[in-house]
mmCIF file of C-alpha atoms and ligand atoms in Angstrom:
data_model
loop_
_atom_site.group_PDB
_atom_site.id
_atom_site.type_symbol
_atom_site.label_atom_id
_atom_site.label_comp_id
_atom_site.label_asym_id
_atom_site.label_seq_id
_atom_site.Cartn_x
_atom_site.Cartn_y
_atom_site.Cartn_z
ATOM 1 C CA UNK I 847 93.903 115.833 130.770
ATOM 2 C CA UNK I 848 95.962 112.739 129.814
ATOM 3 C CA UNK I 849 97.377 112.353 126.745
ATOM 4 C CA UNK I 850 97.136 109.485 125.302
ATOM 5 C CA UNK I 851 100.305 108.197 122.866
ATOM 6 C CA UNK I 852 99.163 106.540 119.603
ATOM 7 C CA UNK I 853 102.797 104.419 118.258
ATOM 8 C CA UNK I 854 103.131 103.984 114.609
ATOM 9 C CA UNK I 855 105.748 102.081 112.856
ATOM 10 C CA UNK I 856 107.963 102.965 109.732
ATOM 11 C CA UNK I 857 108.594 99.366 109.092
ATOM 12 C CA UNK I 858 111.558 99.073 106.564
ATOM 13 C CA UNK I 859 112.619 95.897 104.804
ATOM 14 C CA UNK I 860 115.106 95.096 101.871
ATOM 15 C CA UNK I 861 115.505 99.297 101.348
ATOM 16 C CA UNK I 862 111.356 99.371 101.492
ATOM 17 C CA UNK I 863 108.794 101.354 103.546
ATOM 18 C CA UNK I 864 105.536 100.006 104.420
ATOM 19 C CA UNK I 865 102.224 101.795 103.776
ATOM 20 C CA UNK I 866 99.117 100.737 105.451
ATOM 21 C CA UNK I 867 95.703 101.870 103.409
ATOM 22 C CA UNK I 868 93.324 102.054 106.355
ATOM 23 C CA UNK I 869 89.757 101.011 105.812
ATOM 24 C CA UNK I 870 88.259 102.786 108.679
ATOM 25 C CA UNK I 871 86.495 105.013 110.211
ATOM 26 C CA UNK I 872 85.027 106.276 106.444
ATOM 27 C CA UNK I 873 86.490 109.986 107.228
ATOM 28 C CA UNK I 874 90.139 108.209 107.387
ATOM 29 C CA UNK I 875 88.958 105.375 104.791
ATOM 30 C CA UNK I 876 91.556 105.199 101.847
ATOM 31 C CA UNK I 877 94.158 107.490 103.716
ATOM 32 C CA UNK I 878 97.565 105.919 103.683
ATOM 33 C CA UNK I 879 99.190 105.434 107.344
ATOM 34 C CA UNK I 880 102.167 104.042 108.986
ATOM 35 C CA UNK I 881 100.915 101.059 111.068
ATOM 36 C CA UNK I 882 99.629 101.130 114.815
ATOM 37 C CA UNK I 883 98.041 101.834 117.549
ATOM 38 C CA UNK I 884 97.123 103.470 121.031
ATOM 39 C CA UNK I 885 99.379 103.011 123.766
ATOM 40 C CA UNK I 886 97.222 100.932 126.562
ATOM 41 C CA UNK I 887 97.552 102.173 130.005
ATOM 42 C CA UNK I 888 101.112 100.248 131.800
ATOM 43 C CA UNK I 889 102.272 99.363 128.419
ATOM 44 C CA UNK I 890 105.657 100.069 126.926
ATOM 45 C CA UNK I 891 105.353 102.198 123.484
ATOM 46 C CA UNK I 892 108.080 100.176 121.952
ATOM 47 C CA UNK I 893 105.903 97.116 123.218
ATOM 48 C CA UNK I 894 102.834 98.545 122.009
ATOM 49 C CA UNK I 895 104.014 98.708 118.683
ATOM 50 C CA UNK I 896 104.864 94.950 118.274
ATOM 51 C CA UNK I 897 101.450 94.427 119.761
ATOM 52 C CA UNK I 898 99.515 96.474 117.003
ATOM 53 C CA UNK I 899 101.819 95.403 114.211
ATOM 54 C CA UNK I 900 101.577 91.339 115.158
ATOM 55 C CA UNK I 901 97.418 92.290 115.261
ATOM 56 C CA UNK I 902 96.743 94.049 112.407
ATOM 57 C CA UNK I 903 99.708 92.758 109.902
ATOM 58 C CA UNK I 904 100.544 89.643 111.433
ATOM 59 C CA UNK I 905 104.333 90.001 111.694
ATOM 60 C CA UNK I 906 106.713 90.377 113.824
ATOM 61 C CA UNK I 907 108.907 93.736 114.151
ATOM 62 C CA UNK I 908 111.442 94.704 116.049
ATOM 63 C CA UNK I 909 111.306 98.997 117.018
ATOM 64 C CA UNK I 910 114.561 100.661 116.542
ATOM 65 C CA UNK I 911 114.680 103.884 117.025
ATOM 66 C CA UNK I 912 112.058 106.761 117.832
ATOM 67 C CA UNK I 913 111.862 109.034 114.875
ATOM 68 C CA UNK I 914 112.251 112.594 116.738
ATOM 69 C CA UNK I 915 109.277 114.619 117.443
ATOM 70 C CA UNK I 916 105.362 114.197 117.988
ATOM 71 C CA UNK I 917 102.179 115.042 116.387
ATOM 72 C CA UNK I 918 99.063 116.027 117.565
ATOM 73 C CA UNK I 919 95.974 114.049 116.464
ATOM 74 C CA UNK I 920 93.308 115.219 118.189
ATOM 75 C CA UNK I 921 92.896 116.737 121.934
ATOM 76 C CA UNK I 922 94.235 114.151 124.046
ATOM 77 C CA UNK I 923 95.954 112.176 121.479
ATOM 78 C CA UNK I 924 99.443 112.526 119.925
ATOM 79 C CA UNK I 925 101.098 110.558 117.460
ATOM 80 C CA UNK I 926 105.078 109.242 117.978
ATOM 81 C CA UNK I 927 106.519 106.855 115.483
ATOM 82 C CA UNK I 928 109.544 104.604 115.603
ATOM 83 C CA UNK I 929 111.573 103.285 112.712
ATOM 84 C CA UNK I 930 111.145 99.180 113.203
ATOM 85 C CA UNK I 931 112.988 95.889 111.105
ATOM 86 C CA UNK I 932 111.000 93.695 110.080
ATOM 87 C CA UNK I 933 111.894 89.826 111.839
ATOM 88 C CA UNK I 934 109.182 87.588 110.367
ATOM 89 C CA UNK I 935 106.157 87.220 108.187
ATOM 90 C CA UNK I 936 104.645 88.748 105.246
ATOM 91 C CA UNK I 937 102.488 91.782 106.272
ATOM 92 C CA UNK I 938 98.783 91.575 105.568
ATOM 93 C CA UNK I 939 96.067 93.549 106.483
ATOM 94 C CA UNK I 940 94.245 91.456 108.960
ATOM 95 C CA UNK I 941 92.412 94.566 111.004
ATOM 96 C CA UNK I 942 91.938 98.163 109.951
ATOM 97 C CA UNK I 943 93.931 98.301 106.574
ATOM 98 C CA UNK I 944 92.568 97.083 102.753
ATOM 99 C CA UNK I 945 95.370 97.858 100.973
ATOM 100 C CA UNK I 946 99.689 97.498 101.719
ATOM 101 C CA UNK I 947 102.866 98.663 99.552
ATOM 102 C CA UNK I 948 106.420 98.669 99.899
ATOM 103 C CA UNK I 949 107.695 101.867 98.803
ATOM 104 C CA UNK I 950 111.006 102.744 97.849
ATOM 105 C CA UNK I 951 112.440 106.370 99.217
ATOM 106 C CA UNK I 952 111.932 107.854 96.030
ATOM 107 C CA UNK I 953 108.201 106.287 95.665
ATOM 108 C CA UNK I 954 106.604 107.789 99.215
ATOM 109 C CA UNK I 955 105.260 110.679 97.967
ATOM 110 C CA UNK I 956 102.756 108.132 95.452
ATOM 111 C CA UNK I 957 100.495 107.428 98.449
ATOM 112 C CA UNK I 958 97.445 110.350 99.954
ATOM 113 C CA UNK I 959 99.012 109.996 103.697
ATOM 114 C CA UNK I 960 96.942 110.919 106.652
ATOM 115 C CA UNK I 961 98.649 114.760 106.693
ATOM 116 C CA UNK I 962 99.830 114.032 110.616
ATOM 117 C CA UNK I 963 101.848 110.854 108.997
ATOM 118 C CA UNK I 964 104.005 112.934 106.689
ATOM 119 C CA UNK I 965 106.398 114.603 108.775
ATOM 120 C CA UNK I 966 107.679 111.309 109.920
ATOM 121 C CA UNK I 967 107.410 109.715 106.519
ATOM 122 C CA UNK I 968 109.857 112.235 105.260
ATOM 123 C CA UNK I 969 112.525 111.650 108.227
ATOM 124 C CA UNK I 970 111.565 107.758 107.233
ATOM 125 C CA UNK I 971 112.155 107.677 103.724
ATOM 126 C CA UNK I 972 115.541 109.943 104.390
ATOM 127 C CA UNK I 973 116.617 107.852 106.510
ATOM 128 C CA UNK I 974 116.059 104.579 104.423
ATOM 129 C CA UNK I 975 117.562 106.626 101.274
ATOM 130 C CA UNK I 976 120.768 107.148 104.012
ATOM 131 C CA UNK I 977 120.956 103.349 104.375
HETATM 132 O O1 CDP W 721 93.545 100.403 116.936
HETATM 133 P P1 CDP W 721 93.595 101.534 117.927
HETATM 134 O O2 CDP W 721 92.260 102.018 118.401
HETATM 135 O O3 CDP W 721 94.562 101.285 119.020
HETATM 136 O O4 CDP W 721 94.218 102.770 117.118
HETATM 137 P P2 CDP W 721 93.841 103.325 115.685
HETATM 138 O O5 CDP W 721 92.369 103.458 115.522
HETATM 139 O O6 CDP W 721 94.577 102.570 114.632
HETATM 140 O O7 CDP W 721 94.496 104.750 115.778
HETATM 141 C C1 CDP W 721 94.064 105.671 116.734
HETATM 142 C C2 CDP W 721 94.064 107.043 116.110
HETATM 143 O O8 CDP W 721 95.370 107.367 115.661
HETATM 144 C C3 CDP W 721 93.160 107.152 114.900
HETATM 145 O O9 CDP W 721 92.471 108.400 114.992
HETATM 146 C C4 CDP W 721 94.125 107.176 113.736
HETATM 147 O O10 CDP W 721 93.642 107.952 112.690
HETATM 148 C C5 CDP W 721 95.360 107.795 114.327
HETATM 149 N N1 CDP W 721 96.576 107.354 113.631
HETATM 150 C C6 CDP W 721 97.271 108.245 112.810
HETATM 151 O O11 CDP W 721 96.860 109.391 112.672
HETATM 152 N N2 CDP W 721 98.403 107.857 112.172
HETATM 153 C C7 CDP W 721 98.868 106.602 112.318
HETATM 154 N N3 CDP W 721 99.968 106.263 111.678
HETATM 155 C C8 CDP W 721 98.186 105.683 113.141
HETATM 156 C C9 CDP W 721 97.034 106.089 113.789
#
């Protein structure tokens, strides 16, 4: 089977994470998430992930680097995350997400994250506390 690659961004700005509350499917309802999407067939991951945060926050990001390792989501579907600068706009949850916070490293345990979001949150929020 193929598996499919779902990109999600740990968008940092001014020292800040960004937390995405999503608002669907109800099971995943008011679980907090970093931002994205599925990986469509021919597409780039790194371009992927400008494409899902420019459609469901309405900025523009810039990937940096891939935050090692990968987590399974469901048969078929992993997740892989990428540490990403913010370039323009003010995010706002156009599609998928009701809620959005900036947290500081020492503030990203205050959010219920979907449980396959945490490793990566962890390596995130070290990294951001590393400058
Ligand atoms: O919008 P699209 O269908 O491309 O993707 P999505 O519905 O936002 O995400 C696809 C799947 O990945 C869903 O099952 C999400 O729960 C999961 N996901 C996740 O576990 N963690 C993320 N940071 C982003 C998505």
């Amino acid at each position: 089977m193929d598996v499919r690659v779902v990109v999600a961004g740990a968008v940092f700005d001014r020292g800040r994470l960004l937390a995405a509350r999503r608002s669907a499917p109800p099971e995943l309802a008011g679980r907090w998430e970093l931002p994205g999407g599925k990986v469509e067939p021919g597409e780039r991951p790194e371009d992927a992930l400008v494409r899902e945060l420019r459609e469901e926050l309405g900025v523009e990001a810039e990937p940096l680097e891939r935050i090692p390792g990968e987590w399974p989501l469901k048969p078929g579907l992993v997740l892989r995350v990428w540490t990403a600068r913010l370039v323009s706009g003010e995010p706002r949850p156009l599609e998928d997400h009701d809620a959005l916070r900036w947290l500081a490293p020492d503030e990203t345990d205050e959010v219920d994250w979907l449980p396959q979001d945490r490793p990566a949150v962890g390596e995130a929020a070290r990294m951001l506390a590393a400058g």
